[in-house]
Short mmCIF file of C-alpha atoms and ligand atoms in Angstrom, two decimals:
data_model
loop_
_atom_site.label_atom_id
_atom_site.label_comp_id
_atom_site.label_asym_id
_atom_site.label_seq_id
_atom_site.Cartn_x
_atom_site.Cartn_y
_atom_site.Cartn_z
CA MET A 1 91.11 94.14 89.91
CA ARG A 2 88.10 93.86 92.15
CA LEU A 3 88.09 95.55 95.59
CA HIS A 4 85.66 94.12 98.11
CA VAL A 5 85.18 95.98 101.40
CA VAL A 6 83.47 93.66 103.87
CA ASN A 7 80.62 95.54 105.46
CA HIS A 8 79.60 93.74 108.65
CA PRO A 9 79.15 95.06 112.19
CA LEU A 10 81.38 92.38 113.73
CA VAL A 11 84.16 93.24 111.28
CA SER A 12 83.81 96.96 112.12
CA HIS A 13 83.75 96.23 115.85
CA LYS A 14 86.92 94.13 115.80
CA LEU A 15 88.66 96.59 113.49
CA THR A 16 87.89 99.48 115.85
CA VAL A 17 89.58 97.66 118.75
CA LEU A 18 92.56 96.88 116.49
CA ARG A 19 92.89 100.54 115.55
CA ASP A 20 92.88 101.68 119.19
CA ALA A 21 96.46 102.52 120.23
CA ARG A 22 95.68 101.19 123.75
CA THR A 23 95.12 97.64 122.48
CA ASP A 24 98.06 95.46 123.59
CA SER A 25 99.89 92.91 121.42
CA PRO A 26 98.18 89.75 122.74
CA THR A 27 94.74 91.30 122.13
CA PHE A 28 95.86 92.65 118.76
CA ARG A 29 97.02 89.16 117.68
CA ARG A 30 93.79 87.51 118.82
CA LEU A 31 91.59 90.08 117.07
CA THR A 32 93.64 89.91 113.87
CA ASP A 33 93.10 86.17 113.91
CA GLU A 34 89.33 86.54 114.36
CA LEU A 35 89.03 89.30 111.80
CA VAL A 36 90.94 87.33 109.16
CA THR A 37 88.59 84.37 109.62
CA LEU A 38 85.64 86.68 108.93
CA LEU A 39 87.39 88.18 105.88
CA ALA A 40 88.38 84.70 104.71
CA TYR A 41 84.72 83.69 104.60
CA GLU A 42 84.14 86.41 101.98
CA ALA A 43 87.49 85.88 100.26
CA THR A 44 86.80 82.19 99.61
CA ARG A 45 83.42 82.75 98.00
CA GLU A 46 84.88 81.68 94.63
CA VAL A 47 87.12 78.89 95.92
CA ARG A 48 87.10 76.01 93.44
CA VAL A 49 85.16 72.94 94.41
CA GLU A 50 84.32 69.66 92.70
CA SER A 51 81.34 67.42 93.21
CA VAL A 52 81.63 64.33 95.34
CA ASP A 53 79.25 61.41 95.92
CA ILE A 54 78.65 60.52 99.56
CA THR A 55 76.11 58.52 101.53
CA THR A 56 74.39 60.10 104.52
CA PRO A 57 72.86 57.84 107.21
CA VAL A 58 69.66 58.21 105.15
CA CYS A 59 70.61 57.96 101.46
CA PRO A 60 73.25 58.62 98.80
CA THR A 61 73.66 62.23 97.74
CA THR A 62 76.08 64.52 95.97
CA GLY A 63 78.01 67.29 97.69
CA VAL A 64 81.17 69.30 97.04
CA ARG A 65 84.75 69.30 98.26
CA LEU A 66 87.72 71.56 97.59
CA ALA A 67 89.06 70.85 94.11
CA SER A 68 92.62 69.81 93.37
CA PRO A 69 95.14 71.35 93.24
CA LYS A 70 94.42 72.69 96.69
CA PRO A 71 94.48 76.46 97.23
CA MET A 72 97.81 78.03 98.21
CA VAL A 73 97.89 80.47 101.13
CA VAL A 74 100.81 82.92 100.97
CA PRO A 75 101.52 85.17 103.96
CA ILE A 76 103.87 88.05 103.17
CA LEU A 77 106.57 88.18 105.87
CA ARG A 78 106.61 89.55 108.52
CA ALA A 79 103.16 90.90 109.35
CA GLY A 80 101.24 88.49 107.09
CA LEU A 81 102.23 85.68 109.47
CA GLY A 82 99.81 87.13 112.02
CA MET A 83 96.99 86.37 109.56
CA LEU A 84 97.90 82.75 108.81
CA ASP A 85 96.04 80.90 111.57
CA GLY A 86 92.84 82.86 110.97
CA MET A 87 92.95 81.87 107.29
CA MET A 88 93.87 78.21 107.85
CA ARG A 89 90.95 77.83 110.23
CA LEU A 90 88.66 78.06 107.18
CA LEU A 91 90.95 76.28 104.71
CA PRO A 92 92.74 73.65 106.81
CA THR A 93 93.71 71.53 103.78
CA ALA A 94 95.25 74.43 101.84
CA GLU A 95 99.00 74.48 101.33
CA VAL A 96 101.10 77.34 102.67
CA GLY A 97 103.95 79.11 100.89
CA PHE A 98 106.00 81.98 102.27
CA LEU A 99 107.10 85.16 100.59
CA GLY A 100 109.40 87.79 102.11
CA MET A 101 109.29 91.12 100.31
CA VAL A 102 111.40 94.20 100.99
CA ARG A 103 111.24 97.68 99.52
CA ASN A 104 114.37 99.48 98.34
CA GLU A 105 113.98 102.88 100.00
CA GLU A 106 115.81 104.65 97.11
CA THR A 107 114.12 103.11 94.09
CA LEU A 108 110.93 102.22 96.04
CA GLU A 109 110.95 98.91 94.10
CA ALA A 110 109.76 95.88 96.07
CA SER A 111 111.82 92.72 95.69
CA THR A 112 111.77 89.20 97.09
CA TYR A 113 114.30 88.38 99.86
CA ALA A 114 112.89 84.98 100.82
CA GLU A 115 110.50 82.51 99.28
CA ARG A 116 109.31 79.01 99.99
CA LEU A 117 106.82 78.17 97.27
CA PRO A 118 106.45 75.47 94.61
CA GLU A 119 108.20 76.32 91.32
CA ASP A 120 105.00 75.48 89.48
CA LEU A 121 101.77 77.11 90.62
CA SER A 122 99.88 76.33 87.40
CA GLY A 123 96.18 76.19 87.95
CA ARG A 124 96.48 77.23 91.61
CA GLN A 125 94.23 79.71 93.36
CA CYS A 126 96.40 81.77 95.71
CA TYR A 127 95.33 83.68 98.82
CA VAL A 128 97.87 86.36 99.69
CA LEU A 129 97.90 87.64 103.28
CA ASP A 130 99.21 91.17 103.79
CA PRO A 131 97.61 93.29 106.52
CA MET A 132 98.15 96.76 105.07
CA LEU A 133 97.56 97.75 101.44
CA ALA A 134 99.46 101.03 101.79
CA THR A 135 101.46 102.00 98.66
CA GLY A 136 100.51 98.80 96.82
CA GLY A 137 104.10 98.14 95.68
CA THR A 138 104.68 95.05 97.79
CA LEU A 139 101.37 93.47 96.94
CA ALA A 140 101.79 94.14 93.21
CA ALA A 141 105.26 92.53 93.27
CA ALA A 142 103.96 89.53 95.25
CA ILE A 143 101.06 89.02 92.84
CA ARG A 144 103.36 89.25 89.82
CA PHE A 145 105.73 86.74 91.44
CA LEU A 146 102.89 84.25 91.92
CA THR A 147 101.52 84.70 88.41
CA HIS A 148 105.01 84.18 86.92
CA ARG A 149 104.95 80.80 88.64
CA GLY A 150 101.59 80.03 87.02
CA ALA A 151 98.96 81.03 89.62
CA ASP A 152 95.77 81.74 87.69
CA ASP A 153 93.53 83.34 90.31
CA ILE A 154 94.66 85.59 93.17
CA THR A 155 92.81 86.95 96.17
CA ALA A 156 94.61 89.26 98.60
CA ILE A 157 93.27 89.64 102.12
CA CYS A 158 94.22 92.94 103.79
CA LEU A 159 92.98 94.25 107.12
CA LEU A 160 93.06 97.81 105.75
CA ALA A 161 93.54 99.50 102.41
CA ALA A 162 94.44 103.09 101.44
CA PRO A 163 92.82 104.55 98.32
CA GLU A 164 96.32 105.34 96.96
CA GLY A 165 97.36 101.70 97.50
CA ALA A 166 94.31 100.34 95.72
CA GLU A 167 94.92 102.71 92.79
CA ASN A 168 98.65 101.91 92.56
CA LEU A 169 97.96 98.21 92.79
CA GLU A 170 95.54 98.45 89.91
CA LYS A 171 98.21 100.29 87.87
CA GLY A 172 100.92 97.83 88.95
CA LEU A 173 98.82 94.94 87.65
CA GLU A 174 98.10 96.48 84.26
CA GLY A 175 98.44 93.95 81.47
CA LEU A 176 98.15 91.00 83.85
CA ASP A 177 95.75 88.43 82.48
CA VAL A 178 94.82 86.88 85.84
CA PRO A 179 91.81 87.82 87.98
CA VAL A 180 92.82 89.63 91.18
CA THR A 181 90.48 90.40 94.07
CA VAL A 182 91.34 92.37 97.20
CA VAL A 183 89.19 91.73 100.27
CA THR A 184 89.57 94.22 103.10
CA ALA A 185 87.82 95.30 106.29
CA ALA A 186 87.98 99.01 105.38
CA LEU A 187 89.10 101.47 102.75
CA ASP A 188 90.65 104.25 104.84
CA GLU A 189 91.05 107.94 104.13
CA LYS A 190 94.61 108.32 102.81
CA LEU A 191 98.33 107.65 103.23
CA ASN A 192 100.36 110.15 105.24
CA ASP A 193 103.81 111.40 104.17
CA LYS A 194 105.48 108.55 106.07
CA GLY A 195 103.49 105.96 104.13
CA TYR A 196 101.16 105.10 107.03
CA ILE A 197 97.48 104.52 106.43
CA VAL A 198 95.25 107.22 108.02
CA PRO A 199 93.49 106.67 110.39
CA GLY A 200 94.94 103.15 110.07
CA LEU A 201 96.23 101.13 112.99
CA GLY A 202 99.96 101.97 112.98
CA ASP A 203 102.67 99.49 112.03
CA ALA A 204 100.92 96.13 111.81
CA GLY A 205 104.14 94.12 112.26
CA ASP A 206 105.15 96.08 115.36
CA ARG A 207 101.70 95.84 116.88
CA LEU A 208 101.63 92.08 116.30
CA TYR A 209 105.19 91.23 117.26
CA GLY A 210 106.83 94.27 118.85
CA VAL A 211 109.20 96.84 117.40
CA ALA A 212 111.75 95.18 115.10
CA HIS A 213 114.20 98.05 114.55
N1 URA B 1 102.38 99.23 106.90
C1 URA B 1 101.89 99.25 108.16
O1 URA B 1 102.19 98.37 108.95
N2 URA B 1 101.07 100.27 108.51
C2 URA B 1 100.72 101.26 107.66
O2 URA B 1 99.94 102.13 108.03
C3 URA B 1 101.24 101.21 106.35
C4 URA B 1 102.06 100.20 105.99
#
């Protein structure tokens, strides 16, 4: 697994406003959207393209276009939905599949409670959207789910990552023969005993959409 922390002053600026507890939901949603577009620029560096012949007003030339099959963007419900528009701005012709993951609080195992994805993802590059790489359990389960369906290249975009989450994810993907990259705006200090990233930004789903419980 490759972890890429995007080091850019605009990313740090937007992330700082997101972290601020005084930032309201509408501002939080807008900044998430902008930040994901910046992260998506880095995350799509290896997106597959094919060459295409075109004619400019001046002469014929050869360029590139996104290869087929088109990339698959997979937001993890609920908070990953807040990242979808920012991603699709850069990849408007990608397809979108949805994955709902829940963690059993006793076994701590993540399982799928909802999915809307093609049965066959053979040869597909997948971009998984999950704002917080906290324990890593959900992301590992989501990545395994996609690779069981045939996805052969996975990039996860996370607003924030905890060192424990990155380490657990790496362990959770052991033996997986598919390249996995995580692109994030920051690798934070730690997880606290409630499983929140420190300093973090709180509960991403609640900050995007309000308290759900
Ligand atoms: N999920 C969140 O929304 N926030 C955290 O800090 C950790 C997990």
